[in-house]
């Protein structure tokens, strides 16, 4: 399998006034296409920071990050935006849907910026909603949807541009355990059936067990990186 | 990049969310565009009115007044002592090559009586050339002839106002009226001319032969003298030449030596009026410029609201960036939002401008003309204002850090 993600000696230092906060202190790992990886660790260990870097929302202070054969080091703002548009789908803890905007239109959003025709936009967003099982909720606004449904809309949005990678930072953090399991089943299905690479951050071992590999962070360093014995969860 | 229709769709949605705020923001543009259109309409109306008066006065017109224009020492001002005579007029017609026609004028106010009606009006003693000089066609009947001038015939031409007052709807031609108790036969009526530059009713007048006026009506102490002589140059290019010829001829006829001042003044009325028209145009520009200040104020209002909107929607901007919006996608979205505000305001402003101009005309009586150009100008200026004042908020939005924007509460 190809190396989809290759991270080498990445550090990230935030500067707050005169104080330097090292959030990532030199980590290296690779992720192949089609993997399903959980990132775990205590609060403040740098999980979100590495996710932002993987998602091309932020740049590392030192080190290199290759995504799908492209070195992101010297890319300009708009080139990073282009990578986000084509290669990455984000799912956030707080869903981050546009308020007062229908589910369909929320799912359409990434296609506004990737030059997809209106008809194609409609078709693809409807299809993405059907994948996450929300065919009948296309015209509902986020405020008319449950948390789990909102997160499904967000996942549909992450899928719609056919991005090879989905990055999910605590996607089940705001959901109860039943809904969390449903969301994780959805991720598992997407990973298995569509071969989408999924990297998610979680605090819960139960959630992490859905993935096939767990990378553990501690104070900005990787302390363990191992396969999960039994992938998925029996239904 | 994001397509323009999509960008418009996004901005209309955003504007709909805050309807009241959008309308209030537009108000600045509505007032601005309305004011520009109304002010330009007032200015254009004024210049058109002046232009109309110029053509009603007669084209290429020169007026010779008695007395000096340079009133040095104890000299009396122009027009105080009669120095112009009918023979001056005859000489002008004969000698001045750049002059097309001329008319001597001896005028005064006199009481007119027809049966039991009476009316006080301006009686102008002149020659048939007057109608040509003033570009004043007849409405009915005929003009008096040179022969009638020579014989001091008691014939009269009635202005529309006099005809209306003395005869209402009846045809005055052939009727007898009395001017200062002297009977005159009406041989024709003049067409309507409207108001003069000074706001006088030019139709409130009667024309009679100059000789008749001298002998029968005004009985002057200076026989053969007239008040003024009106001269029509052959063309506008001949105006200056005609002026020089008149000066030379009259100095010679009045025996004025090199060192002496003229005892007459030649006024180029056309030029004067053109100057007036010019200043009306300048006034139009000024009014427009002052009104466009309100457009700029409206623009600042838009900028203010757009800045607020960008701050409020920081999270939305972060979401858009995270799904791949580039710098110009964000910039376009907010610029188009600002432009939508200003153009919708502008379009409404056009309606207000048209209504405002109408109201000034019907309530205050000012002549107003709304030109297509002023509408196009005000509307495109409002669009430009939207782009100009929308740019900074849009620029600010586009430079937000995606992570910070996503975290914004
Ligand atoms: N923008 C920032 N400016 C300064 N320091 C920051 C910033 N973002 C993160 N940090 C610091 O970097 C460190 C890692 O933060 P990060 O958000 O990656 O933690 P995390 O592992 O995601 O924690 P959590 O599980 O609570 O989400 C923390 O010490 C945090 O205070
Ligand atoms: Mg975090």
Short mmCIF file of C-alpha atoms in Angstrom, two decimals, chain A residues 70-207:
data_model
loop_
_atom_site.label_atom_id
_atom_site.label_comp_id
_atom_site.label_asym_id
_atom_site.label_seq_id
_atom_site.Cartn_x
_atom_site.Cartn_y
_atom_site.Cartn_z
CA UNK A 70 3.33 16.22 -1.76
CA UNK A 71 5.67 17.98 0.63
CA UNK A 72 3.53 20.57 2.39
CA UNK A 73 6.44 22.56 3.71
CA UNK A 74 6.64 25.31 1.14
CA UNK A 75 2.99 25.50 0.16
CA UNK A 76 1.21 28.84 0.24
CA UNK A 77 -2.07 29.45 2.02
CA UNK A 78 -4.21 28.86 -1.05
CA UNK A 79 -2.30 25.73 -2.00
CA UNK A 80 -3.02 24.34 1.44
CA UNK A 81 -6.67 25.28 0.98
CA UNK A 82 -6.64 23.38 -2.28
CA UNK A 83 -5.26 20.28 -0.54
CA UNK A 84 -7.96 20.57 2.12
CA UNK A 85 -10.55 20.81 -0.60
CA UNK A 86 -9.39 17.73 -2.54
CA UNK A 87 -7.73 15.41 -0.04
CA UNK A 88 -9.15 16.00 3.41
CA UNK A 89 -12.51 15.82 5.06
CA UNK A 90 -12.85 17.21 8.58
CA UNK A 91 -15.23 16.07 11.27
CA UNK A 92 -15.21 18.14 14.45
CA UNK A 93 -16.34 17.54 17.98
CA UNK A 94 -18.74 20.49 17.75
CA UNK A 95 -20.00 19.46 14.28
CA UNK A 96 -19.29 22.92 12.83
CA UNK A 97 -22.27 23.07 10.50
CA UNK A 98 -23.50 26.36 9.14
CA UNK A 99 -26.53 27.49 11.12
CA UNK A 100 -29.77 28.37 9.32
CA UNK A 101 -28.59 26.31 6.38
CA UNK A 102 -30.17 23.05 5.31
CA UNK A 103 -28.34 19.74 5.67
CA UNK A 104 -28.13 19.47 1.90
CA UNK A 105 -26.57 22.89 1.57
CA UNK A 106 -24.13 22.15 4.37
CA UNK A 107 -23.03 19.05 2.51
CA UNK A 108 -22.78 21.08 -0.70
CA UNK A 109 -20.41 23.56 0.88
CA UNK A 110 -17.03 22.00 -0.06
CA UNK A 111 -18.16 21.76 -3.67
CA UNK A 112 -18.69 25.53 -3.85
CA UNK A 113 -14.94 25.83 -3.66
CA UNK A 114 -13.92 22.94 -5.89
CA UNK A 115 -15.69 24.07 -9.03
CA UNK A 116 -18.52 21.54 -9.18
CA UNK A 117 -21.53 22.45 -11.31
CA UNK A 118 -24.86 23.17 -9.61
CA UNK A 119 -26.54 19.99 -10.85
CA UNK A 120 -23.58 17.85 -9.85
CA UNK A 121 -23.53 19.53 -6.45
CA UNK A 122 -27.15 18.65 -5.83
CA UNK A 123 -26.66 15.08 -6.96
CA UNK A 124 -23.50 14.45 -4.95
CA UNK A 125 -24.79 16.02 -1.75
CA UNK A 126 -27.95 13.96 -1.94
CA UNK A 127 -25.86 10.85 -2.48
CA UNK A 128 -23.54 11.68 0.43
CA UNK A 129 -26.54 12.19 2.71
CA UNK A 130 -27.91 8.83 1.67
CA UNK A 131 -24.61 7.18 2.59
CA UNK A 132 -24.88 8.51 6.14
CA UNK A 133 -28.56 7.52 6.24
CA UNK A 134 -30.14 10.96 6.20
CA UNK A 135 -31.89 10.95 2.82
CA UNK A 136 -35.06 12.26 4.37
CA UNK A 137 -33.47 15.10 6.36
CA UNK A 138 -31.96 17.07 3.47
CA UNK A 139 -34.02 20.16 4.09
CA UNK A 140 -33.69 20.23 7.85
CA UNK A 141 -31.54 22.87 9.46
CA UNK A 142 -28.92 21.85 12.05
CA UNK A 143 -31.16 23.18 14.84
CA UNK A 144 -33.81 20.68 13.72
CA UNK A 145 -31.43 17.70 13.92
CA UNK A 146 -30.12 15.67 16.85
CA UNK A 147 -26.42 15.71 17.70
CA UNK A 148 -25.85 12.36 16.07
CA UNK A 149 -27.69 13.47 12.96
CA UNK A 150 -25.68 16.67 12.86
CA UNK A 151 -22.48 14.68 13.05
CA UNK A 152 -23.72 12.48 10.18
CA UNK A 153 -24.29 15.62 8.11
CA UNK A 154 -20.74 16.68 8.95
CA UNK A 155 -19.46 13.27 7.85
CA UNK A 156 -21.43 13.54 4.62
CA UNK A 157 -19.79 16.93 4.08
CA UNK A 158 -16.37 15.35 4.66
CA UNK A 159 -17.19 12.64 2.10
CA UNK A 160 -18.66 14.70 -0.64
CA UNK A 161 -15.46 15.72 -2.42
CA UNK A 162 -14.24 12.10 -2.40
CA UNK A 163 -11.33 13.00 -0.13
CA UNK A 164 -9.04 10.03 0.58
CA UNK A 165 -8.59 11.05 4.23
CA UNK A 166 -11.08 11.91 6.96
CA UNK A 167 -9.70 13.61 10.04
CA UNK A 168 -12.00 13.50 13.04
CA UNK A 169 -11.06 15.33 16.24
CA UNK A 170 -13.15 13.79 19.02
CA UNK A 171 -16.14 13.18 16.71
CA UNK A 172 -18.10 11.46 19.46
CA UNK A 173 -17.11 13.86 22.24
CA UNK A 174 -20.53 15.47 22.34
CA UNK A 175 -22.59 12.33 21.82
CA UNK A 176 -24.02 9.64 24.09
CA UNK A 177 -22.55 6.15 23.86
CA UNK A 178 -25.30 4.69 21.67
CA UNK A 179 -25.02 7.48 19.15
CA UNK A 180 -21.24 7.30 19.41
CA UNK A 181 -21.32 3.67 18.43
CA UNK A 182 -23.54 4.45 15.46
CA UNK A 183 -21.12 7.09 14.28
CA UNK A 184 -18.19 4.71 14.73
CA UNK A 185 -20.03 2.02 12.77
CA UNK A 186 -20.43 4.55 10.00
CA UNK A 187 -16.70 5.31 10.05
CA UNK A 188 -15.92 1.62 10.01
CA UNK A 189 -18.17 1.11 7.02
CA UNK A 190 -16.63 4.01 5.13
CA UNK A 191 -13.17 2.64 5.91
CA UNK A 192 -13.98 -0.88 4.82
CA UNK A 193 -16.25 -0.24 1.86
CA UNK A 194 -14.80 2.94 0.40
CA UNK A 195 -11.21 2.43 1.56
CA UNK A 196 -11.20 5.92 3.10
CA UNK A 197 -8.30 6.54 5.46
CA UNK A 198 -9.66 7.60 8.83
CA UNK A 199 -7.70 9.25 11.61
CA UNK A 200 -9.62 10.11 14.72
CA UNK A 201 -8.83 11.54 18.11
CA UNK A 202 -10.60 10.12 21.11
CA UNK A 203 -10.33 9.84 24.87
CA UNK A 204 -12.33 6.63 25.08
CA UNK A 205 -10.80 3.19 24.72
CA UNK A 206 -14.17 1.84 23.53
CA UNK A 207 -14.14 4.23 20.64
#
